[in-house]
């Protein structure tokens, strides 16, 4: 078994070496590409027809001048930003034109299993799926992505991802920056691999099945970082999604602390100031950057690099520790003045999670190592894990025909998760939860609000308190899984009903 690099998460050693290694930081002398602004589809106003999302095949230039083969949603890569409001119903036509089966899952939405878009709601190529989504939850940054069983990793990597911003009366009237593309930006972070000719490549190997696909190149809203955005003097709001297949991102600012105001499920109780923040795949965080008095600031992203074999790998490993730190997004102020409110203290009323209301405890052990030869699997895989049986939860790989857990609608439960090795971001469909403990300890303050992702690292239990308020019958069950997409495709996923 290969040795996993764990120093990224273990802290001190890695931190010290990355502080001393500022030369590792790619910053100066790199031409800054403009930050792409995701096209906004504002569905808060009235609209008559069903909203069309077309999954399509395309080519896309990530900024290196090369047209790579991609998938997109209404565009060449990624999808639009859908802005919807709590209390509204969103009628969608999802048309699949990618040449193979796909699905579109609404990650973070509290909606019934029948419209959840998981692996059971397959859309054949050439077909249209027409769910009506009743938006009942508080303001939050959610997202949508392919969940085609065994093909999720590749389809998401190629571009089948978009964001859905839910607003409510509180968020619309909050004293926060709110002008899209001016002081309010949605940022999708991903890492990619480009081959020697500059084409986007997706290549499953023993390593990229084992760790999930880690890319060497950070991409922001579909453009290779670093990118730059002019902003007015004032507060700037960044709504950030980690939509990587597998990589974790450690975020910080070049100047000042991060002011975290929201997590996956919406506003935190109050602003959390932190020097850095760790984002697993699937997580969302909103931060405020105070640009009143400074001319520029950078969002710094530290992430892992793919493992290289041989002497090249050894040299890079010595130089970088297998990690890279990049000033991904530069914000620069001009002469204009923008939102001049201050960073709020209190944001929302969140109760303290009360574990005694749970009616039962369920345990999930995520199993990365089951004896399957990942090198052989990679050779045989044709770049997707198929209905892989390489990874498991509680001794069983995902099986579309098997329901693993049955939950009573309206119940609140504690779900506790541990892993056999390494780190795995665990996700539950159709709900938000509160983290009671993470790896046996208190989660960081920024992870104490509403979440639908919990990072599980090591053998100590991570526990969440979760209520199930929507139906998911056995023909359209919900999923729970590791959000490292190669692990999910390899079987680290299970199904549950809510009835
Ligand atoms: Cu983001 Cu089951 O998915
Ligand atoms: Cu989900
Ligand atoms: Cu995993």
GROMACS .gro file of C-alpha atoms in nm, residues 139-141 165 176 184 237-240 259-264 266-268 277 279 284-288:
model
   26
  139UNK     CA    1  -3.078   3.128   0.207
  140UNK     CA    2  -2.774   2.922   0.110
  141UNK     CA    3  -2.531   2.848  -0.168
  165UNK     CA    4  -2.814   3.039  -0.483
  176UNK     CA    5  -2.427   4.286   0.318
  184UNK     CA    6  -2.076   3.987  -0.474
  237UNK     CA    7  -1.849   3.911  -0.070
  238UNK     CA    8  -1.707   3.586  -0.206
  239UNK     CA    9  -1.934   3.280  -0.220
  240UNK     CA   10  -1.698   2.990  -0.268
  259UNK     CA   11  -1.443   3.680   0.771
  260UNK     CA   12  -1.664   3.376   0.729
  261UNK     CA   13  -2.036   3.450   0.724
  262UNK     CA   14  -2.198   3.135   0.586
  263UNK     CA   15  -2.139   2.763   0.534
  264UNK     CA   16  -2.317   2.498   0.322
  266UNK     CA   17  -2.652   2.939   0.505
  267UNK     CA   18  -2.558   3.208   0.754
  268UNK     CA   19  -2.352   3.125   1.061
  277UNK     CA   20  -1.012   2.764   0.639
  279UNK     CA   21  -1.255   2.325   0.234
  284UNK     CA   22  -1.936   2.600   0.039
  285UNK     CA   23  -1.831   2.899   0.244
  286UNK     CA   24  -1.904   3.269   0.213
  287UNK     CA   25  -1.646   3.523   0.316
  288UNK     CA   26  -1.621   3.900   0.334
   0.00000   0.00000   0.00000
